[in-house]
CSV table of C-alpha atoms in Angstrom, one decimal:
chain,number,residue,atom,x,y,z
E,26,MET,CA,27.4,187.1,10.8
E,27,ASP,CA,27.7,190.5,9.2
E,28,TRP,CA,24.9,190.1,6.7
E,29,GLU,CA,25.3,193.8,5.4
E,30,ALA,CA,28.8,193.1,4.4
E,31,PHE,CA,27.7,189.9,2.6
E,32,TYR,CA,25.0,191.5,0.6
E,33,ASN,CA,27.3,194.3,-0.3
E,34,ASN,CA,29.7,191.8,-1.8
E,35,PHE,CA,27.8,189.0,-3.3
E,36,ARG,CA,27.2,190.6,-6.6
E,37,THR,CA,30.9,191.4,-7.3
E,38,PRO,CA,32.3,189.2,-10.1
E,39,ASP,CA,33.3,185.8,-9.1
E,40,PHE,CA,31.8,186.1,-5.7
E,41,ILE,CA,30.9,182.4,-6.4
E,42,PRO,CA,33.5,181.3,-8.9
E,43,GLY,CA,32.0,180.8,-12.4
E,44,TYR,CA,28.6,182.2,-11.6
E,45,GLU,CA,27.0,185.8,-12.0
E,46,ILE,CA,24.4,186.4,-9.5
E,47,GLN,CA,21.3,188.1,-10.8
E,48,ASN,CA,18.0,188.7,-9.2
E,49,ARG,CA,16.4,187.6,-6.0
E,50,LEU,CA,13.9,184.9,-6.3
E,51,GLY,CA,12.7,184.6,-2.7
E,52,GLY,CA,13.6,183.6,0.7
E,53,GLY,CA,12.5,182.9,4.3
E,54,ALA,CA,13.6,182.0,7.7
E,55,PHE,CA,16.3,179.6,6.5
E,56,GLY,CA,17.9,181.5,3.6
E,57,ASP,CA,17.6,183.7,0.4
E,58,VAL,CA,17.5,182.3,-3.1
E,59,TYR,CA,19.0,184.0,-6.1
E,60,LYS,CA,18.9,183.4,-9.7
E,61,ALA,CA,22.5,183.1,-11.2
E,62,ARG,CA,24.0,182.5,-14.6
E,63,LYS,CA,26.8,180.0,-15.3
E,64,GLN,CA,29.2,182.2,-17.2
E,65,SER,CA,30.8,179.3,-19.2
E,66,ILE,CA,27.5,178.0,-20.8
E,67,GLY,CA,25.0,180.9,-20.1
E,68,LYS,CA,22.6,178.5,-18.2
E,69,PRO,CA,20.5,179.7,-15.4
E,70,TYR,CA,20.7,178.3,-11.8
E,71,ALA,CA,19.2,179.0,-8.5
E,72,ILE,CA,21.7,179.7,-5.6
E,73,LYS,CA,20.3,179.4,-2.0
E,74,PHE,CA,22.4,181.1,0.7
E,75,LEU,CA,21.5,179.6,4.1
E,76,LYS,CA,21.1,181.9,7.0
E,77,ILE,CA,23.2,181.3,10.2
E,78,GLU,CA,22.6,183.5,13.1
E,79,ASP,CA,24.4,181.6,16.0
E,80,ASP,CA,26.7,178.7,16.7
E,81,SER,CA,23.6,176.3,17.4
E,82,GLN,CA,22.3,177.1,13.9
E,83,ARG,CA,25.5,176.6,12.3
E,84,GLU,CA,25.8,173.1,13.8
E,85,ALA,CA,22.3,172.2,12.6
E,86,VAL,CA,23.0,173.6,9.1
E,87,GLU,CA,26.3,171.8,8.8
E,88,ARG,CA,24.6,168.4,9.9
E,89,GLU,CA,21.9,169.1,7.2
E,90,LEU,CA,24.4,169.9,4.5
E,91,GLY,CA,26.1,166.6,5.4
E,92,GLN,CA,23.1,164.9,3.9
E,93,VAL,CA,23.0,166.7,0.6
E,94,ARG,CA,24.8,164.0,-1.3
E,95,HIS,CA,21.8,161.7,-0.4
E,96,PHE,CA,19.4,163.8,-2.5
E,97,ALA,CA,21.9,165.4,-4.9
E,98,ALA,CA,22.1,162.0,-6.6
E,99,ILE,CA,18.3,161.8,-7.3
E,100,ASP,CA,17.6,162.6,-10.9
E,101,HIS,CA,13.8,162.9,-11.2
E,102,PRO,CA,11.7,165.2,-13.5
E,103,ASN,CA,9.5,166.3,-10.7
E,104,LEU,CA,12.3,167.4,-8.4
E,105,VAL,CA,14.6,170.5,-8.5
E,106,THR,CA,18.1,169.2,-8.9
E,107,ILE,CA,20.9,169.8,-6.6
E,108,GLU,CA,23.9,170.7,-8.6
E,109,ASP,CA,26.7,171.7,-6.0
E,110,MET,CA,27.3,173.3,-2.7
E,111,GLY,CA,30.0,175.4,-1.0
E,112,THR,CA,30.7,178.2,1.5
E,113,VAL,CA,31.5,181.9,0.9
E,114,MET,CA,32.4,184.5,3.5
E,115,ASP,CA,31.5,181.7,6.1
E,116,VAL,CA,28.0,181.4,4.6
E,117,PRO,CA,27.1,178.0,3.1
E,118,TYR,CA,25.1,177.8,-0.2
E,119,LEU,CA,23.4,175.2,-2.4
E,120,ILE,CA,23.4,175.5,-6.2
E,121,MET,CA,20.2,174.1,-7.6
E,122,GLY,CA,18.6,173.7,-11.1
E,123,TYR,CA,16.7,176.7,-12.1
E,124,ALA,CA,12.9,175.7,-12.1
E,125,GLY,CA,11.5,179.0,-13.1
E,126,GLU,CA,9.9,181.8,-11.0
E,127,ASP,CA,6.2,180.5,-11.2
E,128,THR,CA,5.0,178.4,-8.3
E,129,LEU,CA,1.8,176.8,-7.2
E,130,ALA,CA,1.5,179.6,-4.4
E,131,ARG,CA,1.6,182.2,-7.1
E,132,ARG,CA,-1.1,180.6,-9.1
E,133,LEU,CA,-3.5,180.2,-6.1
E,134,LYS,CA,-3.3,183.8,-5.3
E,135,SER,CA,-5.9,184.1,-8.2
E,136,GLY,CA,-8.1,181.4,-6.6
E,137,PRO,CA,-8.5,177.6,-6.9
E,138,LEU,CA,-7.3,175.9,-10.0
E,139,PRO,CA,-9.5,173.9,-12.5
E,140,ARG,CA,-9.7,170.4,-11.1
E,141,GLU,CA,-7.8,168.8,-14.0
E,142,GLN,CA,-4.9,171.1,-13.7
E,143,ALA,CA,-4.9,170.8,-10.0
E,144,LEU,CA,-4.8,167.0,-10.2
E,145,LEU,CA,-1.9,167.2,-12.9
E,146,TYR,CA,0.3,169.3,-10.6
E,147,PHE,CA,-0.6,167.4,-7.5
E,148,VAL,CA,0.2,163.9,-9.0
E,149,GLN,CA,3.6,165.2,-10.4
E,150,ALA,CA,4.4,166.6,-6.9
E,151,CYS,CA,3.5,163.3,-5.4
E,152,ARG,CA,5.8,161.5,-7.8
E,153,GLY,CA,8.6,163.9,-6.8
E,154,VAL,CA,8.1,163.3,-3.1
E,155,LEU,CA,7.9,159.5,-3.5
E,156,ALA,CA,11.4,159.7,-5.3
E,157,LEU,CA,12.6,161.4,-2.0
E,158,HIS,CA,11.0,158.9,0.2
E,159,ASP,CA,12.5,156.0,-1.8
E,160,ARG,CA,15.9,157.3,-0.7
E,161,ARG,CA,14.7,157.6,3.0
E,162,LEU,CA,14.5,161.4,2.8
E,163,VAL,CA,11.6,163.4,4.1
E,164,HIS,CA,10.9,167.0,2.8
E,165,PHE,CA,9.2,168.3,6.0
E,166,ASP,CA,8.3,171.6,4.3
E,167,LEU,CA,5.9,170.8,1.5
E,168,LYS,CA,3.9,173.8,0.6
E,169,PRO,CA,2.6,175.6,-2.6
E,170,SER,CA,5.6,178.0,-2.6
E,171,ASN,CA,7.9,175.0,-2.9
E,172,ILE,CA,6.2,173.5,-6.0
E,173,PHE,CA,7.6,175.1,-9.0
E,174,LEU,CA,5.6,175.3,-12.2
E,175,LYS,CA,7.1,175.5,-15.7
E,176,GLY,CA,4.6,174.8,-18.5
E,177,GLU,CA,2.8,171.7,-17.5
E,178,VAL,CA,5.6,170.4,-15.3
E,179,ALA,CA,5.6,170.6,-11.5
E,180,ARG,CA,8.7,170.3,-9.6
E,181,VAL,CA,9.2,170.0,-5.7
E,182,GLY,CA,12.1,172.1,-4.6
E,183,ASP,CA,13.7,173.7,-1.5
E,184,TYR,CA,15.4,170.9,0.3
E,185,GLY,CA,16.7,173.2,3.1
E,186,LEU,CA,14.7,171.1,5.6
E,187,SER,CA,14.9,167.6,4.1
E,188,LYS,CA,15.9,164.9,6.7
E,189,LEU,CA,17.5,161.6,6.2
E,190,MET,CA,15.5,158.9,8.1
E,191,THR,CA,18.3,157.7,10.3
E,192,ASP,CA,16.3,156.8,13.6
E,193,GLY,CA,14.0,154.0,12.5
E,194,ARG,CA,10.7,155.4,11.3
E,195,MET,CA,11.0,158.6,13.4
E,196,THR,CA,13.2,161.5,13.3
E,197,LEU,CA,13.4,164.9,15.2
E,198,SER,CA,11.6,167.4,13.4
E,199,PHE,CA,11.0,170.3,15.8
E,200,GLY,CA,11.5,173.7,14.3
E,201,ARG,CA,10.8,172.5,10.7
E,202,GLY,CA,8.0,173.2,8.3
E,203,THR,CA,5.5,176.0,7.6
E,204,PRO,CA,2.7,176.3,10.3
E,205,GLN,CA,-0.4,175.9,7.9
E,206,TYR,CA,1.0,172.8,6.2
E,207,MET,CA,2.7,171.1,9.2
E,208,ALA,CA,1.4,167.7,10.4
E,209,PRO,CA,0.2,167.8,14.0
E,210,GLU,CA,2.8,165.5,15.2
E,211,MET,CA,5.6,167.8,14.1
E,212,LEU,CA,4.5,170.0,17.0
E,213,ARG,CA,5.4,167.2,19.3
E,214,THR,CA,8.9,167.1,18.1
E,215,ARG,CA,8.7,163.6,16.3
E,216,ALA,CA,7.6,162.8,12.9
E,217,ASP,CA,8.2,160.6,9.8
E,218,HIS,CA,7.5,160.5,6.1
E,219,ARG,CA,3.7,160.5,6.8
E,220,ALA,CA,4.1,164.1,7.7
E,221,ASP,CA,4.7,164.8,4.0
E,222,ILE,CA,1.4,163.0,3.3
E,223,TYR,CA,-0.3,165.3,5.6
E,224,SER,CA,1.1,168.3,3.8
E,225,LEU,CA,0.2,166.9,0.4
E,226,GLY,CA,-3.4,166.7,1.7
E,227,VAL,CA,-3.4,170.2,2.7
E,228,ILE,CA,-2.0,171.3,-0.8
E,229,LEU,CA,-4.6,169.3,-2.7
E,230,TYR,CA,-7.4,170.8,-0.6
E,231,GLU,CA,-6.2,174.3,-1.2
E,232,SER,CA,-5.6,173.8,-4.9
E,233,LEU,CA,-9.1,172.8,-5.4
E,234,THR,CA,-10.7,175.3,-3.0
E,235,GLY,CA,-8.5,178.3,-2.7
E,236,THR,CA,-8.6,178.0,1.2
E,237,LEU,CA,-6.8,176.0,3.7
E,238,PRO,CA,-8.7,173.0,5.3
E,239,PHE,CA,-8.2,174.2,9.0
E,240,GLU,CA,-8.2,177.7,10.2
E,241,SER,CA,-5.1,178.7,12.5
E,242,ASP,CA,-6.1,179.1,16.2
E,243,ALA,CA,-2.7,179.9,17.6
E,244,PRO,CA,0.0,182.6,17.2
E,245,GLY,CA,2.2,182.1,14.1
E,246,GLY,CA,-0.4,180.4,12.1
E,247,LEU,CA,-0.1,177.1,13.9
E,248,VAL,CA,-3.1,174.9,13.6
E,249,LEU,CA,-3.6,173.0,16.9
E,250,ARG,CA,-5.8,170.2,16.4
E,251,GLU,CA,-7.1,168.1,19.3
E,252,GLU,CA,-9.9,166.2,17.6
E,253,ASP,CA,-9.8,164.0,14.5
E,254,SER,CA,-12.5,165.9,12.6
E,255,PRO,CA,-12.3,166.2,8.8
E,256,PRO,CA,-12.3,169.6,7.1
E,257,VAL,CA,-15.4,171.3,5.8
E,258,PHE,CA,-15.8,170.5,2.1
E,259,PRO,CA,-17.4,172.9,-0.2
E,260,ASP,CA,-20.4,171.6,-2.2
E,261,ASP,CA,-18.4,171.5,-5.5
E,262,PHE,CA,-15.4,169.7,-4.1
E,263,PRO,CA,-14.7,166.6,-6.3
E,264,ALA,CA,-16.2,163.7,-4.4
E,265,ARG,CA,-13.9,161.4,-6.2
E,266,LEU,CA,-10.9,163.0,-4.2
E,267,ARG,CA,-12.6,163.7,-0.9
E,268,PRO,CA,-11.7,160.2,0.8
E,269,ALA,CA,-8.0,160.7,-0.3
E,270,VAL,CA,-7.9,164.2,1.3
E,271,GLU,CA,-9.6,163.0,4.5
E,272,SER,CA,-7.1,160.2,4.7
E,273,CYS,CA,-4.2,162.5,4.4
E,274,LEU,CA,-5.4,164.9,7.0
E,275,ARG,CA,-6.1,162.5,9.7
E,276,LEU,CA,-4.8,163.5,13.0
E,277,SER,CA,-2.8,160.4,13.8
E,278,PRO,CA,-0.1,159.5,11.3
E,279,ASP,CA,-1.2,155.8,11.7
E,280,ASP,CA,-4.5,156.6,10.3
E,281,ARG,CA,-3.2,158.1,7.1
E,282,PHE,CA,-1.9,156.5,3.8
E,283,ASP,CA,1.2,154.6,4.7
E,284,GLY,CA,3.1,155.9,1.6
E,285,VAL,CA,2.7,158.2,-1.3
E,286,GLY,CA,2.4,155.2,-3.5
E,287,ASP,CA,-0.8,154.3,-1.6
E,288,LEU,CA,-2.1,157.9,-2.0
E,289,LEU,CA,-1.7,157.7,-5.8
E,290,SER,CA,-3.3,154.3,-6.1
E,291,ASN,CA,-6.4,155.5,-4.2
E,292,ILE,CA,-7.0,158.1,-6.7
E,293,ASP,CA,-6.3,155.8,-9.6
E,294,GLN,CA,-3.0,157.3,-10.5
E,295,THR,CA,0.5,155.7,-10.9
E,296,ALA,CA,4.0,156.5,-9.8
E,297,ARG,CA,5.4,155.8,-13.2
E,298,LEU,CA,7.1,158.6,-15.0
E,299,GLY,CA,5.2,159.5,-18.2
E,300,ASP,CA,1.9,157.9,-17.4
E,301,SER,CA,-0.9,160.3,-18.2
E,302,VAL,CA,-2.9,161.9,-15.4
E,303,LYS,CA,-6.6,161.2,-15.7
E,304,ILE,CA,-9.4,160.5,-13.4
E,305,ASP,CA,-13.1,159.4,-13.7
E,306,TRP,CA,-14.7,162.1,-11.7
E,307,VAL,CA,-17.8,160.1,-11.3
E,308,GLU,CA,-18.3,158.0,-8.1
E,309,PRO,CA,-18.7,154.2,-8.5
E,310,ALA,CA,-22.2,152.7,-8.3
E,311,GLY,CA,-23.4,151.9,-4.9
E,312,ARG,CA,-21.2,154.4,-3.2
E,313,PRO,CA,-23.5,157.5,-2.2
E,314,VAL,CA,-21.7,160.8,-2.0
E,315,THR,CA,-23.4,163.3,0.4
E,316,ALA,CA,-22.7,166.9,-0.1
E,317,ALA,CA,-23.4,169.8,2.4
E,318,GLY,CA,-27.0,170.9,1.9
E,319,ALA,CA,-27.9,167.8,-0.2
E,320,PRO,CA,-28.1,164.8,2.3
E,321,ASN,CA,-29.2,162.3,-0.2
E,322,ALA,CA,-27.5,163.5,-3.3
E,323,THR,CA,-25.8,160.6,-5.2
E,324,LEU,CA,-23.5,161.1,-8.1
E,325,GLU,CA,-24.2,159.5,-11.6
E,326,ALA,CA,-23.5,155.8,-11.2
E,327,ARG,CA,-21.1,153.7,-13.3
E,328,ASP,CA,-20.0,150.1,-13.1
E,329,GLU,CA,-18.2,149.2,-9.8
E,330,PRO,CA,-14.5,148.7,-10.6
E,331,LYS,CA,-13.1,145.2,-10.1
E,332,THR,CA,-10.9,144.7,-7.1
E,333,PRO,CA,-7.9,142.5,-7.6
E,334,SER,CA,-9.7,139.7,-5.6
E,335,SER,CA,-12.9,139.8,-7.6
E,336,ALA,CA,-10.9,140.0,-10.8
E,337,ASN,CA,-8.9,136.9,-9.8
E,338,GLU,CA,-12.0,135.0,-8.8
E,339,GLU,CA,-13.6,135.9,-12.3
E,340,LEU,CA,-10.5,134.5,-14.0
E,341,ARG,CA,-10.5,131.4,-12.0
E,342,GLN,CA,-14.2,130.8,-12.9
E,343,THR,CA,-13.6,131.5,-16.5
E,344,ALA,CA,-10.5,129.1,-16.5
E,345,ALA,CA,-12.8,126.4,-15.0
E,346,GLU,CA,-15.5,126.8,-17.6
E,347,LEU,CA,-12.9,126.6,-20.4
E,348,ALA,CA,-11.6,123.4,-18.8
E,349,ARG,CA,-15.1,122.0,-18.6
E,350,ALA,CA,-15.8,122.9,-22.2
E,351,SER,CA,-12.5,121.4,-23.3
E,352,VAL,CA,-13.4,118.1,-21.6
E,353,GLU,CA,-16.7,118.0,-23.2
E,354,VAL,CA,-15.1,118.8,-26.7
E,355,ALA,CA,-12.6,115.9,-26.1
E,356,ARG,CA,-15.3,113.6,-25.0
E,357,GLY,CA,-17.3,114.4,-28.2
E,358,VAL,CA,-14.4,113.8,-30.4
E,359,TRP,CA,-13.6,110.5,-28.6
E,360,GLU,CA,-17.3,109.3,-28.9
E,361,GLY,CA,-17.3,110.3,-32.6
E,362,LEU,CA,-14.0,108.3,-33.2
E,363,ARG,CA,-15.2,105.4,-31.3
E,364,GLY,CA,-18.6,105.4,-33.2
E,365,ALA,CA,-16.7,105.5,-36.5
E,366,GLY,CA,-14.6,102.5,-35.4
E,367,GLU,CA,-17.5,100.4,-34.5
E,368,LYS,CA,-18.8,100.9,-37.9
E,369,VAL,CA,-15.7,100.0,-39.6
E,370,LYS,CA,-15.6,96.8,-37.6
E,371,LYS,CA,-19.2,96.0,-38.3
E,372,GLY,CA,-18.8,96.6,-41.9
E,373,ALA,CA,-15.9,94.2,-42.0
E,374,ALA,CA,-17.5,91.4,-40.3
E,375,GLU,CA,-20.8,91.4,-42.2
E,376,PRO,CA,-20.8,90.8,-46.0
E,377,SER,CA,-22.6,93.4,-48.1
E,378,ALA,CA,-26.0,92.6,-49.6
E,379,LYS,CA,-24.6,92.2,-53.0
E,380,LEU,CA,-22.1,89.6,-51.9
E,381,LYS,CA,-24.9,87.6,-50.2
E,382,ALA,CA,-26.9,87.8,-53.3
């Protein structure tokens, strides 16, 4: 592919019919993304040109593009939309909704986020990923630079590596992803939707600490984990979120949350659009939280939340008590009526004192 000729021509009018290509937004090993304006309505879009260096790459890209229709149909406020696709000068491209130029990666350059803001963006990203998983799509390249921020809204973008689950639970994934955020099983060539859950755990940890949970110990930034040891949590890491992060980052996918919905439930959030994102940062009573350097430190206690089973048992007990009370009331009413009836009968059978006189 003559990329020099391509880039010398792509700014010419109608290089992509109906669009005016403006500035470069970013890029990577799989392609470059540019901001473009749709001339008919003046609306901004993002166009990603996919890099193809040889025939094997072309075959892989064409196979991926064949799946675009699966996620182009998804309309979700926490996903960047896919508007169209095509080919120009033998280079395939995707036209996507413009989600702005601010990303979570850009925000994290200034350090960790406030916990409320980190949770807000994280929950929205989870809701977007869940929408993909519901369509049997796995992102496989979740990272802060693929989470676009516009105001208080987070959108997951860059579907260049998304994969349709066509081989049971597992799918080939070698060569996908960004090393620091890749699930360990992706290095063994096979993975499923739980690889995205691992990446979400890395993102949440980094959002709250400003650092990655595991240091790279191999060329290219790869994190080669042989032991299922949790990351080191700083003292100020929210204890309420620590178990969720630990579960996301388990070495074996079988030990992680089975789905993003389970992850959201674990941190008391929902997948429903429009639901507020709030959390009780205080740990439940009876659940000690030990921080580094404070082996017996326990957070302020609050009432233990009721589990579904305990709540159901309480309802059954209440219903039984109401039933017993109803029986007692009915018995009292019956006894009262029967007593009144006996008096009436007795009065009718015995003449009054005046009549006797």
